[in-house]
XYZ file of C-alpha atoms in Angstrom:
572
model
C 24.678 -26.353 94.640
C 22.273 -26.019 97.306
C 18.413 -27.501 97.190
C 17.249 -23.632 97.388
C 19.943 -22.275 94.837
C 19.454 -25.280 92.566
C 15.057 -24.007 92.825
C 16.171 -20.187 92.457
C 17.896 -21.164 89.291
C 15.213 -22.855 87.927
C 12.240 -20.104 88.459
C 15.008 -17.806 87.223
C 14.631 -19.802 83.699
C 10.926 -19.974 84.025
C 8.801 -17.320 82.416
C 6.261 -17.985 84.599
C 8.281 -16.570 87.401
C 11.886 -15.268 86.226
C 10.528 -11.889 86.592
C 8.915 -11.879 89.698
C 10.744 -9.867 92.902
C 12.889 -11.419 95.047
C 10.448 -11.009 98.232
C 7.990 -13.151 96.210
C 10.468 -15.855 94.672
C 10.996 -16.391 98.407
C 7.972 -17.089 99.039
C 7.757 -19.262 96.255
C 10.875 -21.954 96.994
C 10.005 -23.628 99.757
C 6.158 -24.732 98.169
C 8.052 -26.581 95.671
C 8.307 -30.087 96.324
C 10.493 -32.955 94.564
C 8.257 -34.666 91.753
C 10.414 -37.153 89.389
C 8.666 -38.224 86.905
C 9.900 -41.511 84.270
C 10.145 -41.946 80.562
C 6.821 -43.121 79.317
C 4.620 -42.152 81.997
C 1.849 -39.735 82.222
C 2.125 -36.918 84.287
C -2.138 -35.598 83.800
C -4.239 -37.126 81.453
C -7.366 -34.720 79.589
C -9.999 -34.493 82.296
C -8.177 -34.929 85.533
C -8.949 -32.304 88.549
C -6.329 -29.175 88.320
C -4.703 -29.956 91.439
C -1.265 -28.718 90.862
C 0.861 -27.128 88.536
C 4.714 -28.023 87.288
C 7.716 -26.838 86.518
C 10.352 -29.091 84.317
C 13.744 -28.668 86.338
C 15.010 -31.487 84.167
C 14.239 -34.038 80.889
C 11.270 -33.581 78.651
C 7.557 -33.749 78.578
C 4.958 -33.112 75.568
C 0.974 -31.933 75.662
C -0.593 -34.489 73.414
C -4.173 -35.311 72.255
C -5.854 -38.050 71.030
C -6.176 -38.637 67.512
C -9.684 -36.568 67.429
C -9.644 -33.849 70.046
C -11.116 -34.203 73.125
C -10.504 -37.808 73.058
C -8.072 -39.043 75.670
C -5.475 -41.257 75.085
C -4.717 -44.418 75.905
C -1.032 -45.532 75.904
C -1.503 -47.406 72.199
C -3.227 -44.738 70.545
C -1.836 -42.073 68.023
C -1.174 -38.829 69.661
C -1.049 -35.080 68.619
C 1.823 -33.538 70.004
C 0.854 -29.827 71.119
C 4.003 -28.835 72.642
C 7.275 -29.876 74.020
C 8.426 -28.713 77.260
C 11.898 -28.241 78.625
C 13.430 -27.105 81.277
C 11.836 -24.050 83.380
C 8.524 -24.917 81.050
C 5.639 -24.855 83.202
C 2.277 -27.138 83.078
C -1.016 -27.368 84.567
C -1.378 -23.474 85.378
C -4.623 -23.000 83.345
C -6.717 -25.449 85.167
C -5.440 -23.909 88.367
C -6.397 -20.293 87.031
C -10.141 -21.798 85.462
C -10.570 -24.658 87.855
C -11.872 -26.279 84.771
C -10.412 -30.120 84.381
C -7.510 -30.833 82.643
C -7.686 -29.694 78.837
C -4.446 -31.976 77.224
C -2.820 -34.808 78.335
C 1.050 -34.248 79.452
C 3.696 -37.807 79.516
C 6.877 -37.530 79.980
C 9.573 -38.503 77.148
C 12.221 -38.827 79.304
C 13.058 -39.553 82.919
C 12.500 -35.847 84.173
C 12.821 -33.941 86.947
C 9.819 -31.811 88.208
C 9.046 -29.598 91.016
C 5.041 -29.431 91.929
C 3.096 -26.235 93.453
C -0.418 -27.506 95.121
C -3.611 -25.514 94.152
C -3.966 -24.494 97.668
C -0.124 -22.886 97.466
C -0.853 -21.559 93.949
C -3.804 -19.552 95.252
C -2.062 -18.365 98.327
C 0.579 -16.821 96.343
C -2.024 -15.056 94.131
C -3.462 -13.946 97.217
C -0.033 -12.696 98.845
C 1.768 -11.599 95.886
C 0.003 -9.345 92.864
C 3.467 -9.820 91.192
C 2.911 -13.320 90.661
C -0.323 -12.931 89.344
C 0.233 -9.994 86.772
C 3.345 -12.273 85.352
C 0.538 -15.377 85.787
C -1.802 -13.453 83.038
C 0.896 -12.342 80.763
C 2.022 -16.165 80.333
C -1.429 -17.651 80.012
C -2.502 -14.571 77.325
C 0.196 -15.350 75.291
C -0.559 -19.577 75.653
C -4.063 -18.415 74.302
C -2.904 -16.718 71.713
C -0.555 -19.035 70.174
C -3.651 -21.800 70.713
C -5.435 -20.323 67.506
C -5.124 -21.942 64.514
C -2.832 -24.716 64.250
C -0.217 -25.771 66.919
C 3.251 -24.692 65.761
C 6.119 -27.142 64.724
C 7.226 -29.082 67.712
C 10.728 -28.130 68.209
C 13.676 -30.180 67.395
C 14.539 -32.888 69.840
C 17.879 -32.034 71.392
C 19.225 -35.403 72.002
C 18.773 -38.908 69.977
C 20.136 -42.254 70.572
C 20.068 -44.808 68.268
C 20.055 -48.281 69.853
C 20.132 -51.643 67.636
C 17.347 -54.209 67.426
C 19.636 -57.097 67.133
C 23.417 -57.392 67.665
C 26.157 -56.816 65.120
C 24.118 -53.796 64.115
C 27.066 -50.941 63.208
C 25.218 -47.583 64.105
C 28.547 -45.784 64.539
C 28.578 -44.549 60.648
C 25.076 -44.012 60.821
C 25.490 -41.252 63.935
C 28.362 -39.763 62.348
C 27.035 -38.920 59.178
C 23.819 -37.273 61.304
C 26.637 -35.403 62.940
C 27.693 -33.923 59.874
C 23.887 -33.126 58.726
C 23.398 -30.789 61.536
C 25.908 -28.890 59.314
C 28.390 -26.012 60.732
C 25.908 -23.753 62.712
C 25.117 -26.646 65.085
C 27.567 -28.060 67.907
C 26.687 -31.576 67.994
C 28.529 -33.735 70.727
C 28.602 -37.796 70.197
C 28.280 -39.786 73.641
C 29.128 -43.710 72.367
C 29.251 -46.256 75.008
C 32.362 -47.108 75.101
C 33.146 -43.170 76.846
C 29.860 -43.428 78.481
C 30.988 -47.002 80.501
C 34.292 -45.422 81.434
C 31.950 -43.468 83.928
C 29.324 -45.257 86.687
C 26.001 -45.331 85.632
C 25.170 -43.249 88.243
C 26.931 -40.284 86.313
C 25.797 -40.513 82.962
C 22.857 -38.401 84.140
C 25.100 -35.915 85.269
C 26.899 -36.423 81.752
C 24.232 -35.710 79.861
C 23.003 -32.683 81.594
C 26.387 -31.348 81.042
C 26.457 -32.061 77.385
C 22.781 -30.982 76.764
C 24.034 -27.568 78.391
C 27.230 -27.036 76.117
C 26.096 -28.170 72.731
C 23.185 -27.455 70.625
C 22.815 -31.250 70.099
C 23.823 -34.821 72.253
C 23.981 -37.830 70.073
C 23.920 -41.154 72.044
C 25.094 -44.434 70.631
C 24.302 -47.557 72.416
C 25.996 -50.675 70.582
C 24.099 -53.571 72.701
C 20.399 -54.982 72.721
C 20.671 -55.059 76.737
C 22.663 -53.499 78.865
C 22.264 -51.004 81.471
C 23.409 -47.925 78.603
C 21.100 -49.036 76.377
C 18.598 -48.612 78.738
C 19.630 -45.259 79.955
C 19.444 -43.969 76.301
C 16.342 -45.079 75.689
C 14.996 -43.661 78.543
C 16.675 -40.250 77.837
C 16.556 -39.490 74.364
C 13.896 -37.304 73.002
C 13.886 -39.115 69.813
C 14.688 -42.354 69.627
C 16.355 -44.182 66.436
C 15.800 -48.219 66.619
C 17.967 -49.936 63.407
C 17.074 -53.529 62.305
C 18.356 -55.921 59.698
C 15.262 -56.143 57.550
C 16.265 -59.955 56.786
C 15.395 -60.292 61.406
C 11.135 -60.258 62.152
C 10.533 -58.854 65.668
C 10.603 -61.045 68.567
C 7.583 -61.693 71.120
C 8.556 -59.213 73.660
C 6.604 -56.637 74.017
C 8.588 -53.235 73.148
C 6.401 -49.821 74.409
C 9.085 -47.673 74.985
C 10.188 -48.183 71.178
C 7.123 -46.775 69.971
C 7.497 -43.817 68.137
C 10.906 -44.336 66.955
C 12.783 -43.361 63.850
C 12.759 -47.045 62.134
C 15.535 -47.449 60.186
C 16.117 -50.743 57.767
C 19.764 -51.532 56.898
C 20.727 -54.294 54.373
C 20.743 -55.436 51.377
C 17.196 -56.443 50.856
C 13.694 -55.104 52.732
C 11.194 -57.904 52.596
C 7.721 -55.754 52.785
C 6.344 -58.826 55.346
C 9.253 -58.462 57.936
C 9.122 -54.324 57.527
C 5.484 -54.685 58.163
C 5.705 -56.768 61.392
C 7.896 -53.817 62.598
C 6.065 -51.510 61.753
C 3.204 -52.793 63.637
C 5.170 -53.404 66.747
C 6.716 -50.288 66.954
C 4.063 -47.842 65.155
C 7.369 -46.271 64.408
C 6.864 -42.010 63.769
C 8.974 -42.523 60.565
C 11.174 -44.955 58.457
C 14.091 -44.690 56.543
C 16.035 -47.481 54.693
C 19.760 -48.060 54.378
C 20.684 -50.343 51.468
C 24.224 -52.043 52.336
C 26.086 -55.448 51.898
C 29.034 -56.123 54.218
C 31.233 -54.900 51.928
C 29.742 -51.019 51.078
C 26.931 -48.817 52.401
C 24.859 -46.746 49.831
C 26.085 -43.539 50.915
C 22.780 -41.378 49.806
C 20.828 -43.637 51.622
C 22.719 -42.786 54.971
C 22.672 -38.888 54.291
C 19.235 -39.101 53.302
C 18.431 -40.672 56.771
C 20.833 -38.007 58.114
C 19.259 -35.412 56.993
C 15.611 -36.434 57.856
C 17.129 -36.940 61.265
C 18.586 -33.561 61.371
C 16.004 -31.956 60.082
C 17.575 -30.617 56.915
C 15.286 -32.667 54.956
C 13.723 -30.655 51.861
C 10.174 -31.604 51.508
C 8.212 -31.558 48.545
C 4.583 -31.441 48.307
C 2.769 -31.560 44.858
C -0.930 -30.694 44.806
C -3.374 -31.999 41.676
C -4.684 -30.441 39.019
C -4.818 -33.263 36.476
C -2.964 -32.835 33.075
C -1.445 -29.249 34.950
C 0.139 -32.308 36.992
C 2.645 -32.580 34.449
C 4.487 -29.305 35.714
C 5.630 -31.621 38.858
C 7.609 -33.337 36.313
C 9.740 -29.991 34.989
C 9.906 -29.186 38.668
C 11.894 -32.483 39.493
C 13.958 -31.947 36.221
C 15.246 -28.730 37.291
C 15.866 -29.584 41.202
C 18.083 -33.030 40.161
C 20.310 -30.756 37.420
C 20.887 -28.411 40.507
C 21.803 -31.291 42.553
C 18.949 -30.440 44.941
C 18.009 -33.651 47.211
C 14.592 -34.457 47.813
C 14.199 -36.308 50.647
C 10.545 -36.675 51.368
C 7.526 -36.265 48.758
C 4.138 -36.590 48.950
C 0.528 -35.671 46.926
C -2.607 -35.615 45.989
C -4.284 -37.088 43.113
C -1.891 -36.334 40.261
C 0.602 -34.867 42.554
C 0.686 -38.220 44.106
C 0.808 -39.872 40.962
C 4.136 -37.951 40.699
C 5.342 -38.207 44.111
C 5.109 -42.158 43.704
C 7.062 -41.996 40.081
C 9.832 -39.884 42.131
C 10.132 -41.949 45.302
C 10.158 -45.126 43.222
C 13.555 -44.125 41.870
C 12.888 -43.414 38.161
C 14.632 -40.846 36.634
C 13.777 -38.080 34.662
C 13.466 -39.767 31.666
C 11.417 -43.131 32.887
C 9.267 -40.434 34.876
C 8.052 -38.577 32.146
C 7.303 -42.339 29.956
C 5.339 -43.412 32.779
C 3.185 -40.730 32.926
C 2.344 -39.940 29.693
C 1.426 -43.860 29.559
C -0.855 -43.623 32.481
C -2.852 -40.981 30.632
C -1.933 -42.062 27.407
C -5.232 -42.240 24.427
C -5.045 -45.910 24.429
C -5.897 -46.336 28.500
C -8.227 -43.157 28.035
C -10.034 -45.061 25.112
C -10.462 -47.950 27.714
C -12.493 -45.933 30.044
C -15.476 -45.003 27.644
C -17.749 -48.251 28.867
C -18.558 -46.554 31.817
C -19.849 -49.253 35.170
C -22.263 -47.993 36.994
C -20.396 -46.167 39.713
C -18.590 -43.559 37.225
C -18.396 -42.526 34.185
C -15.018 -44.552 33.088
C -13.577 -47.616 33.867
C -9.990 -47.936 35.716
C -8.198 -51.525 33.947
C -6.114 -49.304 32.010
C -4.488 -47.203 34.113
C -4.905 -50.147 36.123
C -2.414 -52.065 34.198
C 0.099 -49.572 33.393
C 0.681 -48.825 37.253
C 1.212 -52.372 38.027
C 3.447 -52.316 34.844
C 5.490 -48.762 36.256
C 5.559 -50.195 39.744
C 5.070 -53.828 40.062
C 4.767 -55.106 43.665
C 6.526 -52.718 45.108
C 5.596 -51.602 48.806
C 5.491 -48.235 50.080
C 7.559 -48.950 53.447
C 10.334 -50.590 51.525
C 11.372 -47.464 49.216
C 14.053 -45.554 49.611
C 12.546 -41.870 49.625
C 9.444 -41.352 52.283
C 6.291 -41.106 50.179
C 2.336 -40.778 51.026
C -0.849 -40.351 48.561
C -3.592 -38.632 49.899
C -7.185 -40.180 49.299
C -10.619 -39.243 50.611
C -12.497 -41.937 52.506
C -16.121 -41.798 50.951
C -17.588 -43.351 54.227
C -16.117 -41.638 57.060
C -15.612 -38.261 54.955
C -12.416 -37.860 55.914
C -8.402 -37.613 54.799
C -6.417 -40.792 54.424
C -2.974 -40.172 54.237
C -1.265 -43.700 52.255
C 1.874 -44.914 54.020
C 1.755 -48.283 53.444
C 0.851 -50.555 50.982
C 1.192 -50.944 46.829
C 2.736 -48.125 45.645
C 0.548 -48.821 42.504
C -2.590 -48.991 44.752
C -1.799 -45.629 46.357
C -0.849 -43.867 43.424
C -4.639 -44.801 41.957
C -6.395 -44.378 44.597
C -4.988 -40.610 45.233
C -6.491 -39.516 41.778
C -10.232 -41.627 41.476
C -12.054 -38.532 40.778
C -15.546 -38.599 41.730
C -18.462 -39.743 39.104
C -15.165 -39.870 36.747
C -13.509 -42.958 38.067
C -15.288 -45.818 40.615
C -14.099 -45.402 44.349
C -11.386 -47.805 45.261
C -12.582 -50.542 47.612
C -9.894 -50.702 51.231
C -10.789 -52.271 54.519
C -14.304 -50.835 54.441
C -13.616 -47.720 53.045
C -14.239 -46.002 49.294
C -11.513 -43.927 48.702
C -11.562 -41.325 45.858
C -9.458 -38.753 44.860
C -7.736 -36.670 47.666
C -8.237 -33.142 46.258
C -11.708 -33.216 47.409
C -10.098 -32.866 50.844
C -6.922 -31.657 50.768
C -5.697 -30.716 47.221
C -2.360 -29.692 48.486
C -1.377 -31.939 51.797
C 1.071 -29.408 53.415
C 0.564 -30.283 56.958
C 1.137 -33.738 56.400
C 4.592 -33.392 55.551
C 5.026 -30.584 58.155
C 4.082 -32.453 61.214
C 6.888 -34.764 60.514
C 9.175 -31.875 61.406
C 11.820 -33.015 59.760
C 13.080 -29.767 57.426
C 11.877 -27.661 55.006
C 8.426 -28.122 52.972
C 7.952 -26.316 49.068
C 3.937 -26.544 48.092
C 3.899 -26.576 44.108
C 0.008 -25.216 43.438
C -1.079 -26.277 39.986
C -5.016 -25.688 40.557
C -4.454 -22.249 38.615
C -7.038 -20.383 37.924
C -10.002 -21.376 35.615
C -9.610 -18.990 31.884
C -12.845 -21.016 29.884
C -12.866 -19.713 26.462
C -15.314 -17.046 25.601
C -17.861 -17.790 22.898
C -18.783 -15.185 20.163
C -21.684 -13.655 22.411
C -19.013 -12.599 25.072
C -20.170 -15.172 27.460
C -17.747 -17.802 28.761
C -18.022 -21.298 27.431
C -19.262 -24.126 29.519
C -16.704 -26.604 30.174
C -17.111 -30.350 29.271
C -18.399 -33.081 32.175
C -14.895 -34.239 33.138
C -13.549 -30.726 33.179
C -16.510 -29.519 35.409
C -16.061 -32.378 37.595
C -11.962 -32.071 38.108
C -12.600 -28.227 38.677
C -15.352 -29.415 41.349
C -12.925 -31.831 42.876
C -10.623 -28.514 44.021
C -13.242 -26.170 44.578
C -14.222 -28.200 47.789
C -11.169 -27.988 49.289
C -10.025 -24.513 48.591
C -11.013 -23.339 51.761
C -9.487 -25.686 54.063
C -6.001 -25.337 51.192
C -5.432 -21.358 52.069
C -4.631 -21.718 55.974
C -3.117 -25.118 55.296
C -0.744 -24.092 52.744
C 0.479 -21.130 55.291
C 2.125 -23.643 56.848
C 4.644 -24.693 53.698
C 7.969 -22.797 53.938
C 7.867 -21.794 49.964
C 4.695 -22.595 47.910
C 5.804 -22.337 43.912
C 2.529 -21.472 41.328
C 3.713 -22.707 37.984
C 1.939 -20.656 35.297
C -0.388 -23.472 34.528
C -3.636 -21.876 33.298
C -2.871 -21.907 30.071
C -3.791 -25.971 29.965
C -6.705 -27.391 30.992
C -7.031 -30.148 32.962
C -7.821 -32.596 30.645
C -5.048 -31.653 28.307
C -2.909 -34.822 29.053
C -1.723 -34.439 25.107
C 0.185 -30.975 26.689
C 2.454 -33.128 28.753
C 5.568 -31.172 26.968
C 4.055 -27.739 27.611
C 3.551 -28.597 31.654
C 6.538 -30.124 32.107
C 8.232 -26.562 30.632
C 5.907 -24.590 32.629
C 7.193 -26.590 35.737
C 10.885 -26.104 34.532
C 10.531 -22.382 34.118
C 8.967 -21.939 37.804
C 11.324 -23.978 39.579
C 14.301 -22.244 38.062
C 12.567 -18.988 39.352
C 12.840 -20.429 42.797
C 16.016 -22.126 43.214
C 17.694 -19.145 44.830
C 15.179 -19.647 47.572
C 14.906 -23.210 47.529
C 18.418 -22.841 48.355
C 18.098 -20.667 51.136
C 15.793 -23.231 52.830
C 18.451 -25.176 52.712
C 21.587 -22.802 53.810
């Protein structure tokens, strides 16, 4: 194909330009000039003069801020990912339009292909063709109007490679059970390296392309720690799976293209120091773990990665409510008798108390034992002699969490898990990824004046509800499947007294009501974002009930069997 056919193909997949006459696609071509672009580098950063626009021929780019808007980053920081662009995508228009500077930051995450138009081309063609700037407007009006509100998921990547961090690493299994994940609907080619070194390296670019056009999904396998394949998948994947030995700590080497991997730990052991050292070298965007021995593989382990991979992964996120909490339980019950995988789960305050029961891999029974001793009278009795930051003291739930979970470690479990807390200092969300699970799970539910803040590298956390009661778009960014919101705020019913005039509430029932009062607000367009939000029937029990753990835990049971039909559908 010809230079000019292979640039009339690609405006003809733009919507910037696909429906612009042929007189002015002519005048178009021969502005756009040759711009490659490689994995890892930044293409505009926030702030930089609009001096050109682009238009993705081929590989992948994403608009990212900084961690807080309108901060730029730098290449180590945390990024918000606005949107992904593909090919025919187009970038830098609005500054063009505005001549305002640059309002996101655009890298590319592959080696990609680009073709630039200069501002003084751009506004020529404004001036010669009206064409190209009535479809101009129509494309930035609908930018700005999917701009409000929050950004939308960022779509699937369309090709992963998983590469090994040390030799004798076996990802074949691991990529063929992801195969399978993507389930019927999806036509999911596997590139390993043996096919792939048949070829000349100068063709698997070629290869790809081809495969990327014919399938709904490429998976590429690289078996080797350095070689020129490995290389070229890392370069070209849009999401990149790095699998370790947990028993092997990083080396030296300094490993930037890694970051933002899929982390997975295989083996039969995950010592939380060596996961940690990873962790910090490759800031990894999420982990999975893969218990094996030599002789067997766990298989739920591998389709659980699988299916966070494929994004097939149900979600579950479990808001608090304190002894209404207990519903989370019955909710649980009912989706493990339907044979229902959860795959990720996360909370806030009791709802993380939950979540932390779940992903530490106690069952039904040993979940609902565990609670009821957290709150049980005994540990309530020992928070009476209040200090003088609260009301109660915490050494006995204290000692029953260290008793439920021990030492274990966050990063080493085998379902994802995070707590949400509320940093006292900064006044803001802390989302709990890493660290004692027993920590986390207390720290999520310190409600203020009730129980003292929790003391972590400078900051006070309390409990998470005053924030974000129900942490939807927490486990939404992570894009990796479905999300169900169970709401057990309920509604407040006090009891009315015999002058018709509601009865006032105790101090710790005034307080926990407080706690989600303050972040009802910021709950309603956050919740929007779950796929299926269940309301068990909780208002029947107030929050200090903890003696009603029976009655929650039905109340659960009864509204997740009301929803399994479309829990279901989620996952069809």
């Amino acid at each position: 194909m010809s230079v000019e056919s292979q640039k009339r193909a690609l405006l003809a997949a733009s919507p910037l330009f696909a429906r612009l006459p042929d007189d002015a696609l002519a005048l178009i071509e021969p502005r756009l000039e040759p711009y490659p672009v490689e994995s890892g580098d930044w293409l505009m950063r926030k702030g930089d003069p609009g001096d050109a626009l682009y238009i993705v021929d081929t590989g992948r780019l994403e608009v990212v801020l900084g961690e807080h808007d309108g901060v730029e980053p730098e290449d180590d920081e945390e990024v918000r990912v606005l949107r992904v662009l593909g090919r025919g995508a187009t970038v830098g228009e609005l500054a063009l339009v505005t001549g305002d500077p640059r309002s996101a930051s655009v890298r590319a995450t592959r080696d990609s292909s680009l073709y630039r138009l200069s501002y003084q081309d751009f506004h020529a063609l404004l001036s010669d063709s009206p064409a190209f700037g009535h479809a101009l407007v129509k494309v930035l009006g609908r930018q700005l109007q999917a701009s409000g509100g929050f950004p939308g998921d960022v779509p699937s990547p369309k090709t992963t490679a998983f590469i090994p961090l040390q030799e004798r690493v076996n990802l074949e299994l691991l990529a063929e059970v992801v195969r399978r994940a993507f389930g019927p609907l999806e036509d999911v080619a596997v590139l390993d390296q043996h096919t792939a070194e048949q070829g000349s390296p100068e063709g698997w670019g070629h290869m790809l392309d081809a495969l990327e056009q014919e399938h709904h999904r490429v998976l590429l396998v690289s078996q080797s720690t350095d070689t020129p394949w490995r290389r070229f998948c890392v370069r070209q994947a849009d999401r990149l799976v790095c699998v370790t030995r947990p028993e092997m700590p990083p080396h030296d080497r300094p490993m930037p293209r890694l970051r933002g991997c899929d982390l997975v730990f295989v083996g039969p052991d995950h010592p939380a120091e060596i996961a940690d050292a990873w962790i910090d070298r490759l800031r990894p965007r999420a982990r999975h773990r893969v218990w094996t021995t030599p002789q067997s593989v766990n298989v739920p382990d591998v389709q659980r990665a699988a299916r966070r991979l494929a994004g097939r992964a149900l979600g579950l996120v479990l808001g608090g409510g304190g002894a209404r909490g207990y519903a989370h339980l019955g909710v649980l019950e009912v989706l493990e008798e339907n044979g229902i995988p959860v795959d990720r789960v996360g909370g806030t305050s009791m709802g993380g108390i939950v979540a932390s029961l779940y992903a530490y891999g106690l069952n039904a029974e040993q979940r609902r034992r565990a609670a009821a001793a957290i709150f049980a009278p005994r540990v309530r009795h020992r928070y009476q002699v209040p200090p003088r930051s609260a009301l109660a003291r915490t050494e006995g739930a204290e000692e029953v969490m260290d008793r439920v979970f021990g030492d274990a470690m966050i990063e080493t479990l085998p379902t994802d898990l995070f707590t949400v807390a509320a940093d006292m200092v900064e006044a803001e969300m802390v989302v709990q990824r890493r660290g004692r699970v027993a920590d986390a799970a207390l720290s999520t539910a310190r409600i203020p004046a009730i129980l003292p803040p929790g003391r972590d590298d400078g900051r006070l956390l309390v409990d998470g509800g005053l924030i974000r009661n129900l942490p939807v778009g927490v486990m939404a960014d992570m894009n990796e499947g479905p999300v169900v919101a169970i709401d057990v705020g309920g509604r407040f019913e006090p009891e009315v007294e015999d002058d018709g005039l509601p009865e006032l509430p105790g101090v710790g029932e005034t307080l926990m009501r407080s706690v989600l009062l303050a972040s009802a607000a910021m709950n309603e367009s956050v919740i929007a974002r779950a796929d299926l939000v269940i309301e068990p029937e909780v208002s029947g029990i107030k929050m200090l009930a903890f003696q009603e753990i029976d009655k929650a835990i039905e109340v659960g049971r009864r509204a997740a069997e009301e929803n399994l039909d479309a829990i279901r559908e989620l996952l069809d």
